[in-house]
Coordinates of C-alpha atoms and ligand atoms in Angstrom, one line a residue:
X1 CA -22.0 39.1 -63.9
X2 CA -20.4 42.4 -63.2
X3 CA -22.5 44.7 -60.4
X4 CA -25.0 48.0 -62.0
X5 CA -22.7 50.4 -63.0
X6 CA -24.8 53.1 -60.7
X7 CA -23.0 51.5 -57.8
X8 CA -19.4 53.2 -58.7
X9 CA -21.4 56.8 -57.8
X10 CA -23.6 55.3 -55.0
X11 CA -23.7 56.8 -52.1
X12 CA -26.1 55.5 -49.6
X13 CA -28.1 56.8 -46.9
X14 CA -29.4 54.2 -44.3
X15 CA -32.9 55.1 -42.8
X16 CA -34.4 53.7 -39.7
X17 CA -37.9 54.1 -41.0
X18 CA -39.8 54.8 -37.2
X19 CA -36.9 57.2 -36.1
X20 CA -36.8 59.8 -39.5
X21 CA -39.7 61.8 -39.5
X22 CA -42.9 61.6 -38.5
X23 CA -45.6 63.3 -41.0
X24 CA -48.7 62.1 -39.3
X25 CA -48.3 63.2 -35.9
X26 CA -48.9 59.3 -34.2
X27 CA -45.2 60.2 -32.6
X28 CA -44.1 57.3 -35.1
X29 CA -41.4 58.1 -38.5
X30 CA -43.1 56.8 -41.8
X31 CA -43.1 56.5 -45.2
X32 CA -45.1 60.1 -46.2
X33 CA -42.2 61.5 -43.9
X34 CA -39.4 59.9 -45.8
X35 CA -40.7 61.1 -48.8
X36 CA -41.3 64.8 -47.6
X37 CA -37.7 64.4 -46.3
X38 CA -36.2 63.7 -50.2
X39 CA -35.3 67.2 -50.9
X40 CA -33.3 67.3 -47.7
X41 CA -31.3 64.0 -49.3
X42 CA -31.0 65.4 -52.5
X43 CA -29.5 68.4 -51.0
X44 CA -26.8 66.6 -48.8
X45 CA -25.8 64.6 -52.3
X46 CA -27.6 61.6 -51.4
X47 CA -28.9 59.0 -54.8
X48 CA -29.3 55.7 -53.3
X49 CA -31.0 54.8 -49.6
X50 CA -31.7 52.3 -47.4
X51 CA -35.1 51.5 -45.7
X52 CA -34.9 48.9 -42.5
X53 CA -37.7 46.4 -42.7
X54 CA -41.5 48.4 -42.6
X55 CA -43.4 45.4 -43.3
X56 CA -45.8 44.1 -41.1
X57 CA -44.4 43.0 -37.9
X58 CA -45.6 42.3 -34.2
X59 CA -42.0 44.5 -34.0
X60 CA -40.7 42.8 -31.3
X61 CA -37.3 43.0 -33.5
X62 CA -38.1 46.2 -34.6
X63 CA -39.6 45.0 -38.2
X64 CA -37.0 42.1 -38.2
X65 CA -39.3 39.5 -37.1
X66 CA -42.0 39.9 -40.3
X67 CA -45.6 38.5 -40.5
X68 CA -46.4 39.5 -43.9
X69 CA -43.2 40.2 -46.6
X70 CA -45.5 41.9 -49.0
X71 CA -47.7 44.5 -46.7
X72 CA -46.4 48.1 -45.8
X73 CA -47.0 47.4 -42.1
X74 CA -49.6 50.2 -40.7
X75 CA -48.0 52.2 -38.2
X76 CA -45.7 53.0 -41.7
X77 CA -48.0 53.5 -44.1
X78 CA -49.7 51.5 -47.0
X79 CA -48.1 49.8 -50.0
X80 CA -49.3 53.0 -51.8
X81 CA -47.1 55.5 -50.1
X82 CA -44.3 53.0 -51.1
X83 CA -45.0 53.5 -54.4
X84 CA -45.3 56.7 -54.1
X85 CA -41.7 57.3 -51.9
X86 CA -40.1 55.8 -54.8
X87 CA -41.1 57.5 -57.7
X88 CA -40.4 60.7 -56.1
X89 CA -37.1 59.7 -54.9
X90 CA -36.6 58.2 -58.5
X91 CA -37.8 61.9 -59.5
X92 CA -34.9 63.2 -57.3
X93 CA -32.7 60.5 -58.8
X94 CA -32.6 58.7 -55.9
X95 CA -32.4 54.9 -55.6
X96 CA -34.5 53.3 -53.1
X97 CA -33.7 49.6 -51.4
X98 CA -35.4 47.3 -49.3
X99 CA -34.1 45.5 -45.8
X100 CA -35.0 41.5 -47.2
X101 CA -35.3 39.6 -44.6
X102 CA -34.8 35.7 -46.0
X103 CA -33.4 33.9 -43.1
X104 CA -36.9 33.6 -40.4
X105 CA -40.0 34.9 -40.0
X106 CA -42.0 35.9 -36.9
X107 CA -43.5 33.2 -35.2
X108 CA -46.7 35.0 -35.6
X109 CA -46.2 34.4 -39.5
X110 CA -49.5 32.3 -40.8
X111 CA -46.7 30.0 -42.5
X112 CA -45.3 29.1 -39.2
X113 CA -48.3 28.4 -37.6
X114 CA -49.2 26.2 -40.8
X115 CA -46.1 24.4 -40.5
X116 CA -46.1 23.7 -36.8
X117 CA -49.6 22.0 -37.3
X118 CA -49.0 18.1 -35.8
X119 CA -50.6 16.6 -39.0
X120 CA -48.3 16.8 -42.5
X121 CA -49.1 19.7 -44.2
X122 CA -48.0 21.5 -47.9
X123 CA -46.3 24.0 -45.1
X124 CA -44.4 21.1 -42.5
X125 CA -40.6 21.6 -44.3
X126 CA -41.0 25.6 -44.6
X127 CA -38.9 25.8 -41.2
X128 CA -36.1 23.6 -39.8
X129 CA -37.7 21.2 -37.1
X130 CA -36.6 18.3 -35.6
X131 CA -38.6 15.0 -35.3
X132 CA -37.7 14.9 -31.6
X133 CA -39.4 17.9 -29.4
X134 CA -36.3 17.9 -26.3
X135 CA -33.4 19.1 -28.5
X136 CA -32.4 22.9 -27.3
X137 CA -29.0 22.3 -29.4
X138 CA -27.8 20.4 -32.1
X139 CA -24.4 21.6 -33.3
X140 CA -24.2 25.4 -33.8
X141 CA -28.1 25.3 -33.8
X142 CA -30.3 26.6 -31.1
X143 CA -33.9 24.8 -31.0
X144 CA -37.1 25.6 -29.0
X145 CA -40.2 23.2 -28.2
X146 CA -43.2 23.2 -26.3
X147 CA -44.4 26.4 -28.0
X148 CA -47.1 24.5 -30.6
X149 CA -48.8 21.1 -31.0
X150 CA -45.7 19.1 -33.8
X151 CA -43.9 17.2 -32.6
X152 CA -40.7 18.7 -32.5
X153 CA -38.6 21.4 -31.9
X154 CA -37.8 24.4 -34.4
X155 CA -34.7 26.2 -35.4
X156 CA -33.8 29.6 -34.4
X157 CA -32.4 32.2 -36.7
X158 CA -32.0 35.3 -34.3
X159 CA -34.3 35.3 -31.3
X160 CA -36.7 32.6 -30.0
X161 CA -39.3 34.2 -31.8
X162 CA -37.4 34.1 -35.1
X163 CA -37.9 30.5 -36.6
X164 CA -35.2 30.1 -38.9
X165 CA -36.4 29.3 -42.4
X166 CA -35.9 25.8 -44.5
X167 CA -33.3 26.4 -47.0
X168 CA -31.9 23.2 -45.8
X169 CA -28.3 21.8 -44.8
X170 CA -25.1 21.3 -46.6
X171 CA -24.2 18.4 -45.2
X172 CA -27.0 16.7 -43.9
X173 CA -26.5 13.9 -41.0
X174 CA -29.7 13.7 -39.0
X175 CA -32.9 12.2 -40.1
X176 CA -35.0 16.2 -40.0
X177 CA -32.2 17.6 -42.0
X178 CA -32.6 17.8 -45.8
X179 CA -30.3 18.6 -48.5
X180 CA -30.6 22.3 -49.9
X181 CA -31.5 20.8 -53.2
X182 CA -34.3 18.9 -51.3
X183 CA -37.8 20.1 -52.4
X184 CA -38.9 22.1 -49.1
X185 CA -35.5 24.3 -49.1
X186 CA -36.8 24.7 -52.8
X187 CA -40.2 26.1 -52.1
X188 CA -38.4 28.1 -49.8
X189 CA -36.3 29.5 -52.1
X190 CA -39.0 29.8 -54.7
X191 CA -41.4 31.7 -51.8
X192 CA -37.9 34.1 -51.4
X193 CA -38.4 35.0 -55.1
X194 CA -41.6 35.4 -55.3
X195 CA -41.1 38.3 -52.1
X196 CA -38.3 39.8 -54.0
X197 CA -40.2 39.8 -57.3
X198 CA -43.0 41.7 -55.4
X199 CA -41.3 44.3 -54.7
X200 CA -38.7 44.7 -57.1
X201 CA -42.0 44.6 -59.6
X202 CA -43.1 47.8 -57.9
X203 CA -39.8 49.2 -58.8
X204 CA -37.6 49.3 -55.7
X205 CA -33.9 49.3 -57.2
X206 CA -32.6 46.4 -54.8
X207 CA -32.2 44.8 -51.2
X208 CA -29.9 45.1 -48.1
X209 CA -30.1 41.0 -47.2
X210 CA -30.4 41.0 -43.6
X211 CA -27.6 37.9 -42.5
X212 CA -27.2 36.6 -45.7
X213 CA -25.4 34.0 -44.8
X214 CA -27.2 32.2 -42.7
X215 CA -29.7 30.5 -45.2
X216 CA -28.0 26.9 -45.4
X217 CA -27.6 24.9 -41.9
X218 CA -24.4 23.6 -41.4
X219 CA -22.6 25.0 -44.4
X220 CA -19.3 25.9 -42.8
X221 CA -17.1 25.8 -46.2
X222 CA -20.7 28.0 -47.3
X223 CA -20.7 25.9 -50.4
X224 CA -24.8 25.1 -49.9
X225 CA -25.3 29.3 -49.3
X226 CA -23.7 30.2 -52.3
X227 CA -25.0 27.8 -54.3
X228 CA -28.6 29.2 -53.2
X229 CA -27.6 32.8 -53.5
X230 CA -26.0 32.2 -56.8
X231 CA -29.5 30.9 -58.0
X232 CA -31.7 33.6 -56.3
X233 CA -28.9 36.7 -58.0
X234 CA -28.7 35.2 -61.1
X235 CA -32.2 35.4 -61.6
X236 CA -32.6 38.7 -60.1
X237 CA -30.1 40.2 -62.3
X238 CA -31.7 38.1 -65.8
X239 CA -35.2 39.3 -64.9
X240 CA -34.5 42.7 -63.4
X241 CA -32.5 45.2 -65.1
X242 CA -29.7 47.3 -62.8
X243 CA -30.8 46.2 -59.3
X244 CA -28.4 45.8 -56.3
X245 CA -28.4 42.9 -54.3
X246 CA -26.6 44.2 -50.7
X247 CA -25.2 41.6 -48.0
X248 CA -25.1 41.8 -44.3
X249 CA -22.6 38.9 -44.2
X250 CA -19.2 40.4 -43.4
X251 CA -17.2 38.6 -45.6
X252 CA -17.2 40.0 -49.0
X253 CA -15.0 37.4 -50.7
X254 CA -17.6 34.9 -50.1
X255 CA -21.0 37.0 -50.7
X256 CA -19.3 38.3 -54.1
X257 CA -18.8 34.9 -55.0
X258 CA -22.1 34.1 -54.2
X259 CA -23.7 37.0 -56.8
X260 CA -24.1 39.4 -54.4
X261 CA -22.9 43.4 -55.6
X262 CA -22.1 44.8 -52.7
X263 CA -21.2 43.2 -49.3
X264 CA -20.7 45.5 -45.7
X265 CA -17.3 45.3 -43.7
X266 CA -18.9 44.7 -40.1
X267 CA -18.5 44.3 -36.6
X268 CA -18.1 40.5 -38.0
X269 CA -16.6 38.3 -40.4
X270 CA -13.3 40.3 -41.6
X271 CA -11.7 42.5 -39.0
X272 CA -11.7 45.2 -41.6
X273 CA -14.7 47.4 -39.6
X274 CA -13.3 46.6 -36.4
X275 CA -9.5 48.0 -37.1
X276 CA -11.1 51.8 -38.4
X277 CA -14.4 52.4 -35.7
X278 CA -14.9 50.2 -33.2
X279 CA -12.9 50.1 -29.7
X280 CA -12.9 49.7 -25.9
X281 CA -15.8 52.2 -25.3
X282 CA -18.0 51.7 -28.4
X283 CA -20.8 49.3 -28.8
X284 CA -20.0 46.2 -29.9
X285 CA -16.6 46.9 -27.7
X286 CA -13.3 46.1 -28.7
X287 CA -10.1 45.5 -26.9
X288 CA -7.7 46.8 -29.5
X289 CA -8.4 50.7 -30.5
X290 CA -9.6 52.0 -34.0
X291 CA -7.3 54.1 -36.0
X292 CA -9.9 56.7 -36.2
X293 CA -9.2 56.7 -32.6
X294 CA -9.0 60.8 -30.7
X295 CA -5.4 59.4 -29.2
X296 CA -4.1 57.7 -32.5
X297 CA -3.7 54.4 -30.7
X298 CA -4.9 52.4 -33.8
X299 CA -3.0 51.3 -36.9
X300 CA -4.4 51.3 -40.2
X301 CA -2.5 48.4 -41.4
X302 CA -5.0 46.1 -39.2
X303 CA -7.7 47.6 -41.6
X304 CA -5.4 47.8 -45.0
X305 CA -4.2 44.0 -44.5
X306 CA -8.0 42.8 -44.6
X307 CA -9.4 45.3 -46.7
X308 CA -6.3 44.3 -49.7
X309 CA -7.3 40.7 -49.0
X310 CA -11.0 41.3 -49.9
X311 CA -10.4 43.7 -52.6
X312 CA -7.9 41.0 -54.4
X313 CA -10.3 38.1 -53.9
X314 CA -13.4 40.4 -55.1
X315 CA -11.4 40.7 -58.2
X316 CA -14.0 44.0 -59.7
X317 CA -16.8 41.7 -59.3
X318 CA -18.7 43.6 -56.7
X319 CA -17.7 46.5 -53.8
X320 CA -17.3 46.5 -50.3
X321 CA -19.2 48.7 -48.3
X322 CA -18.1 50.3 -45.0
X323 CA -20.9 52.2 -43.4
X324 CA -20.8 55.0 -40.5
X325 CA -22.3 53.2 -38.3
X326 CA -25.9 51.2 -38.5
X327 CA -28.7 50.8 -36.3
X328 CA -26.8 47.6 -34.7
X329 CA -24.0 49.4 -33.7
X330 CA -22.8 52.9 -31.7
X331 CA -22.3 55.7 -33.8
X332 CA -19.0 57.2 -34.8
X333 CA -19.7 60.4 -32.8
X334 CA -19.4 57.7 -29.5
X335 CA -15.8 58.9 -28.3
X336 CA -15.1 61.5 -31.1
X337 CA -15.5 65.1 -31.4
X338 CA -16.3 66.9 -34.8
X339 CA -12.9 67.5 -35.7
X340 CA -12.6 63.5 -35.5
X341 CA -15.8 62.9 -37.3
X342 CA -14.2 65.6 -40.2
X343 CA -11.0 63.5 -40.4
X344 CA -13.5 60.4 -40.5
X345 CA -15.8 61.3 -43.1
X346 CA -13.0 62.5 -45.2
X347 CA -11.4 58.7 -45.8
X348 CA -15.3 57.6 -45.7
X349 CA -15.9 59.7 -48.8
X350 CA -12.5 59.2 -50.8
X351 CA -12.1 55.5 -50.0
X352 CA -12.5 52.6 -53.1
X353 CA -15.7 51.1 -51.6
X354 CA -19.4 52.0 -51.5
X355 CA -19.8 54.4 -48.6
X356 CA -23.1 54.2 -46.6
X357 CA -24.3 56.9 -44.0
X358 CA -26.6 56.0 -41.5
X359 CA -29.3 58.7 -40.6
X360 CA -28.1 61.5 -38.5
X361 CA -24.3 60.6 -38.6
X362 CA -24.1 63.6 -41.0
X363 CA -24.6 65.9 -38.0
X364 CA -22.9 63.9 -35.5
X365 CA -25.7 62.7 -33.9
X366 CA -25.1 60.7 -30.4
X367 CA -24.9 57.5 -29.1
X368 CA -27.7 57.5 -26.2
X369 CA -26.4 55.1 -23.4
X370 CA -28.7 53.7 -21.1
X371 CA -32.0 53.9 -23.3
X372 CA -34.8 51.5 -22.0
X373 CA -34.4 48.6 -25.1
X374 CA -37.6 49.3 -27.3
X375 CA -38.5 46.2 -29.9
X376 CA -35.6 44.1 -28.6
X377 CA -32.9 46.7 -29.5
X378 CA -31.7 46.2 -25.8
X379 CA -28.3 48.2 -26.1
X380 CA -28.6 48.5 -30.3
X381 CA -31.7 51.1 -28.6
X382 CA -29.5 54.1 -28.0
X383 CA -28.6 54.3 -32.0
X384 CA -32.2 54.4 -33.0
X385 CA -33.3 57.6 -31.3
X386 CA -35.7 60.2 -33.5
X387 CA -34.0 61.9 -36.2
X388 CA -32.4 65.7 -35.3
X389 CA -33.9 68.2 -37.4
X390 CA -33.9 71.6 -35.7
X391 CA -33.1 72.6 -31.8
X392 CA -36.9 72.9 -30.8
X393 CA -37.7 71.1 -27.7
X394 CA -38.4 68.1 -30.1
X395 CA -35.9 68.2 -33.0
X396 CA -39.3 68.6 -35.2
X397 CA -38.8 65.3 -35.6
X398 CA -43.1 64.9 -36.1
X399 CA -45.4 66.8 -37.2
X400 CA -47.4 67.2 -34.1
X401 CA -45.2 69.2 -31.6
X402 CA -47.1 67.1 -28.5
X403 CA -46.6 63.8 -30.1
X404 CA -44.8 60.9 -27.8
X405 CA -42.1 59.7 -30.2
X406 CA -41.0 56.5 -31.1
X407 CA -38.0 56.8 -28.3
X408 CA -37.1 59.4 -26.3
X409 CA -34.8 62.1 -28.4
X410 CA -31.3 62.5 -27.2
X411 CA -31.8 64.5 -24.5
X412 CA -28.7 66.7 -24.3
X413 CA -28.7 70.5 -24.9
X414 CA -25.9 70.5 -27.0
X415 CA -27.6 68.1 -29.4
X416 CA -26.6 68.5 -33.0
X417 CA -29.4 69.4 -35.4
X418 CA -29.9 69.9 -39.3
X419 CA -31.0 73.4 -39.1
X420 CA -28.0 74.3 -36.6
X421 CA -25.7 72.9 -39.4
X422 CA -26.8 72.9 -42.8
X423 CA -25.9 76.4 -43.0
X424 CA -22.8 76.9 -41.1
X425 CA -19.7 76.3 -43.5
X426 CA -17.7 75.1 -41.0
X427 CA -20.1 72.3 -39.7
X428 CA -20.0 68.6 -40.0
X429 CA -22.7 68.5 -41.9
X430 CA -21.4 70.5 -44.7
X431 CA -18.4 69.2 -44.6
X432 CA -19.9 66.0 -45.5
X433 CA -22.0 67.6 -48.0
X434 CA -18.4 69.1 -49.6
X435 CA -16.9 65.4 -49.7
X436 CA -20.4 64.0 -51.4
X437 CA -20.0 66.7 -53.9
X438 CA -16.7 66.0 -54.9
X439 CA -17.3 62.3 -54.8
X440 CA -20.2 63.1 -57.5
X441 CA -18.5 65.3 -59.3
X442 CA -14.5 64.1 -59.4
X443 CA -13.7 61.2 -62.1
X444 CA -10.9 59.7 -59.9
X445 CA -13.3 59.4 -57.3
X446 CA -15.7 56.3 -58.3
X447 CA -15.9 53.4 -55.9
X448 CA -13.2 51.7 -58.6
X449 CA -10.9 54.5 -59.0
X450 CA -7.1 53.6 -58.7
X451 CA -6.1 53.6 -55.1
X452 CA -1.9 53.8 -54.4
X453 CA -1.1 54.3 -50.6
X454 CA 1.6 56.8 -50.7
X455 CA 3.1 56.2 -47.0
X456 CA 3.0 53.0 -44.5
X457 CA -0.2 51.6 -43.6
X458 CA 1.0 50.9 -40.1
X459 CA 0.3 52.9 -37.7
X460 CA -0.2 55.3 -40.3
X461 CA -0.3 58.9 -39.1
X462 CA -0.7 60.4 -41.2
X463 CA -1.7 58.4 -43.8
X464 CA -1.8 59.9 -47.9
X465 CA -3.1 58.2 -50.6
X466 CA -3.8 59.3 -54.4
X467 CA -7.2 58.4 -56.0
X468 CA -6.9 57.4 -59.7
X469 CA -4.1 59.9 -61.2
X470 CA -5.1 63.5 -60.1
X471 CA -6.2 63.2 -56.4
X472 CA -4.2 62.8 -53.3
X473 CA -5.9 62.7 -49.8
X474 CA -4.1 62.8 -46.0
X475 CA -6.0 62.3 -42.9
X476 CA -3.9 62.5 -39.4
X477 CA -6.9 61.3 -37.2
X478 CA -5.8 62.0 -33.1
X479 CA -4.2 65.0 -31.3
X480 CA -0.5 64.8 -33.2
X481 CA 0.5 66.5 -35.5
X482 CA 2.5 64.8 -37.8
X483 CA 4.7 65.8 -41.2
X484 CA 5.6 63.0 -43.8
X485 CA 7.6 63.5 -47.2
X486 CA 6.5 62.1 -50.3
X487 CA 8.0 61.4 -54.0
X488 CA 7.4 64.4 -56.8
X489 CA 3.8 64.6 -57.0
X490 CA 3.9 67.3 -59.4
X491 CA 1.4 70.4 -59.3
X492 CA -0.2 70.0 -56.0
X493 CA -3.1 72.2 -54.8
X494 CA -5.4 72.0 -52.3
X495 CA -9.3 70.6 -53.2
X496 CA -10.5 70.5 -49.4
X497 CA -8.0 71.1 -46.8
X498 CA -7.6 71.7 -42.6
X499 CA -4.2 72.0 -41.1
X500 CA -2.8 70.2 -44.0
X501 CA 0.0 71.6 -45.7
X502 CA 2.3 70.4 -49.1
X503 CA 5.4 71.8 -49.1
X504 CA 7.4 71.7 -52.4
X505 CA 10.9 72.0 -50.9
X506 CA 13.0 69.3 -51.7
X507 CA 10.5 66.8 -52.7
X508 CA 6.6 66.8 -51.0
X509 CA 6.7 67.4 -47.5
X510 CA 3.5 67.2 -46.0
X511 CA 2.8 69.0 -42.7
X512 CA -0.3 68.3 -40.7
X513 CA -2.0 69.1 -37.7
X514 CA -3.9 67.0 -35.1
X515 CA -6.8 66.2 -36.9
X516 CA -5.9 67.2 -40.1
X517 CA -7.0 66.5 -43.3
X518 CA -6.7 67.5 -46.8
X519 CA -7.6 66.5 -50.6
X520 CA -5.3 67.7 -52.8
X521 CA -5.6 67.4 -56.8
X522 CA -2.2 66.9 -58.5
X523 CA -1.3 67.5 -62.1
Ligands
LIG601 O1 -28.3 41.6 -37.5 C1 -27.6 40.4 -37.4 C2 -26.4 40.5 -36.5 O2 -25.6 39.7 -36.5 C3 -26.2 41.8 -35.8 O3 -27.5 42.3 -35.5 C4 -25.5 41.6 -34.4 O4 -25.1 40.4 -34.2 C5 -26.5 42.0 -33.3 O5 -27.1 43.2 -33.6 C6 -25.7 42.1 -32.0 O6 -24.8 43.1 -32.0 C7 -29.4 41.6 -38.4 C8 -30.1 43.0 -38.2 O7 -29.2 44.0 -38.6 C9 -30.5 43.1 -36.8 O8 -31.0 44.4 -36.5 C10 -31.5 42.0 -36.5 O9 -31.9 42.1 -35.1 C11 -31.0 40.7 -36.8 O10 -30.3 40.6 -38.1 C12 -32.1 39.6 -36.9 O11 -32.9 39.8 -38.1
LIG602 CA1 -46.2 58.5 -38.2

């Protein structure tokens, strides 16, 4: 089953729901504000976006600890305004997906406080329990008891309040554990469809699958997940025309195999994520640096190595995606300047792979250290702060000027903002908006376009490599510059360039500067 065909133009934007724009005045982002905010993504070059979970919640995981799959929850909006969000962003030609949540519920869920009844109920398998109430740990499971009247002890998916759902265990050696085939991981599963079915019936266009592969219990060869996923895409892709099905697994030889499109490179799972953004002083840390690093202490080849593996083993089934950042995660601006985030955005845009920009990273919003956690975001918190949109006092992120939002804006002067940016030509923001443009507009420049590294991976500064048969790009991230000759190219001129030179004496020599960066097309 080959992924919608929509996917090789896709280019996402990721939307904290509570932190983008607040049309109501309660302080809090919502639906009616993403939708007054479609013009602004249609603008930037945006057709596809991602909506964290906005169902109701108690939020003590932000939306990620869910009472009712199928209910817009309040402090959002109603099921209307969803409808309504997406057939004006399907007006705009924008795609909208859902954050499904399959793995656990809240605790506060009515099927979790039907299954941990003491007497057998049609409800008693929709969670993992054991038939012994004092196990904490049982192999790489964490349990909790005491909390309810069975019996037992239930499994935990995330946080203690997060009972991990039934979808049962691969290899099943205790008495409580049942086969994934067993008829409560079925129900499960069929209860998972009937979610999906919900709202893909409404006409959402697909789901981000919030950690995707941690359905089956003790599945480490993750024969029992894919087998379940397999099941739950295939019939997603039979009974609903060009819808994407998005993993947060980290491993995208494994989620493409399981019928998944698209699957993120993360902080997890392959090293790919790790070796571009993260490092010593970004959140999650990292010992070794990035190579999108502002000293050039990375090496691109730690990324290439990985990424080649998981582009060989996807085999064109599906895409990788590799995001800006997310709301798990510091953003790129953590440790960068603009200049860095240019030389960023410019191998974000021009990679093979489905790019995905969480809200604000256009503009270079920051990292906020030291934030109070809020909904359990503990130091996720600082990546989740109200959306930039002009330099007023606050970033008229709500409608009402005296509303207390959702979490305190970032609170320095210098903050970036939309309306400081959208209109300079030499801002981040439009230099994004330039890359996004070409990307929509330049044939060699679809997520499966040809991709031929034209110097070393390792370290690889500067790094060029040609898209399909008419683009070449270079980026030079860090404060050296650099010069590097390549073979006859042909006609080279220059798409998108800064500090980037091609020299046609004897052969290509490329020159360029710290922080250079250049698209070239060749003919
Ligand atoms: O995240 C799962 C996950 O593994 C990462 O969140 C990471 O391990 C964690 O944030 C610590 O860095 C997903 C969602 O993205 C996250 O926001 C939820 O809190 C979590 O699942 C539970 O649903
Ligand atoms: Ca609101």
């Amino acid at each position: 089953m080959s992924a919608p065909e929509w996917l090789e133009r896709a280019i996402f934007y990721q939307i904290y729901p509570q932190s983008f724009y607040d049309s109501n005045g309660d302080g809090i982002g919502d639906l009616a504000g993403i939708a007054a905010k479609l013009d602004y993504l249609a603008d930037l070059g945006i057709n596809a976006v991602w909506i964290n979970p906005c169902f109701e919640s108690p939020f003590r995981d932000a939306g990620y600890d869910i009472v009712d799959h199928c209910r817009i929850a309040a402090r959002y909006g109603t099921d209307a305004d969803m409808d309504r969000l997406v057939s004006e962003a399907h007006g705009r030609g924008i795609r909208v997906c859902l954050d499904l949540v399959p793995g656990h519920t809240s605790d506060q869920h009515p099927w979790f406080a039907r299954s941990s009844q003491p007497e057998r109920n049609e409800l008693s398998d929709r969670y993992v329990w054991t038939n012994n109430p004092w196990v904490k740990r049982d192999g790489d499971i964490d349990f909790v008891s005491g909390t309810t009247d069975r019996n037992g002890a239930y499994a935990v998916n995330f946080f203690a309040h997060q009972p991990a759902l039934n979808y049962g265990f691969a290899n099943p050696v205790r008495r409580y554990q049942q086969h994934y085939d067993a008829a409560g991981p079925r129900a499960t599963r069929a209860a998972l469809k009937s979610i999906m079915a919900h709202w893909l019936g409404r006409g959402v266009d697909g789901f981000r699958v919030d950690m995707a592969g941690s359905l089956v219990k003790c599945d480490p060869e993750q024969i029992g997940v894919r087998a379940v996923w397999r099941e739950l895409a295939d019939w997603m892709h039979n009974e609903f025309d060009d819808r994407v099905l998005i993993s947060e697994w980290g491993r995208p030889e494994i989620a493409i195999d399981a019928g998944f499109d698209v699957d993120f490179l993360l902080p997890f799972g392959t090293p790919g994520f790790d070796a571009l953004l993260l490092g010593p002083n970004t959140f999650p840390p990292r010992r070794a640096f990035p190579y999108f690093d502002d000293q050039s202490r990375g090496d691109f080849g730690r990324f290439y190595s990985a990424y080649a593996f998981q582009r060989r083993r996807i085999d064109g089934r599906g895409y990788v995606a590799i995001p800006s950042s997310n709301h798990d995660i510091s953003r790129p601006s953590h440790g960068r300047d603009v200049a860095d985030l240019k030389v960023l955005y410019t191998f974000l845009l021009t990679w093979p792979h489905v790019p995905f920009i969480y809200y604000g990273d256009e503009i270079g919003m920051r990292y906020v250290s030291d934030l109070p956690s809020k909904e359990g975001g503990f130091e996720r918190t600082g990546s989740r702060t109200p959306m930039q949109w002009d330099a007023t006092p606050h970033a008229a992120f709500s409608s009402n000027p005296k509303a207390t939002p959702y979490l305190p804006l970032d609170p320095a002067p210098s903050r970036p903002s939309v309306a400081a940016q959208s209109d300079d030509r030499d801002s981040l923001w439009r230099h994004v908006n330039q890359l996004i443009y070409l990307r929509a507009t330049e044939r060699d420049l679809t997520a499966s376009a040809r991709l031929e590294l034209l110097t070393d991976p390792s370290p690889g500064y500067p790094l060029a490599y040609r898209r399909g048969e008419s683009l070449v790009v270079i980026v030079n991230p860090g404060p050296t510059a650099a010069q590097v000759r390549l073979a006859n190219l042909g006609d080279v001129n220059p798409v998108l360039s800064h500090h980037c030179r091609v020299e046609h004496s004897a052969g290509f020599r490329v020159r360029v500067g710290p922080s250079g960066y250049g698209v070239f097309s060749v003919t």
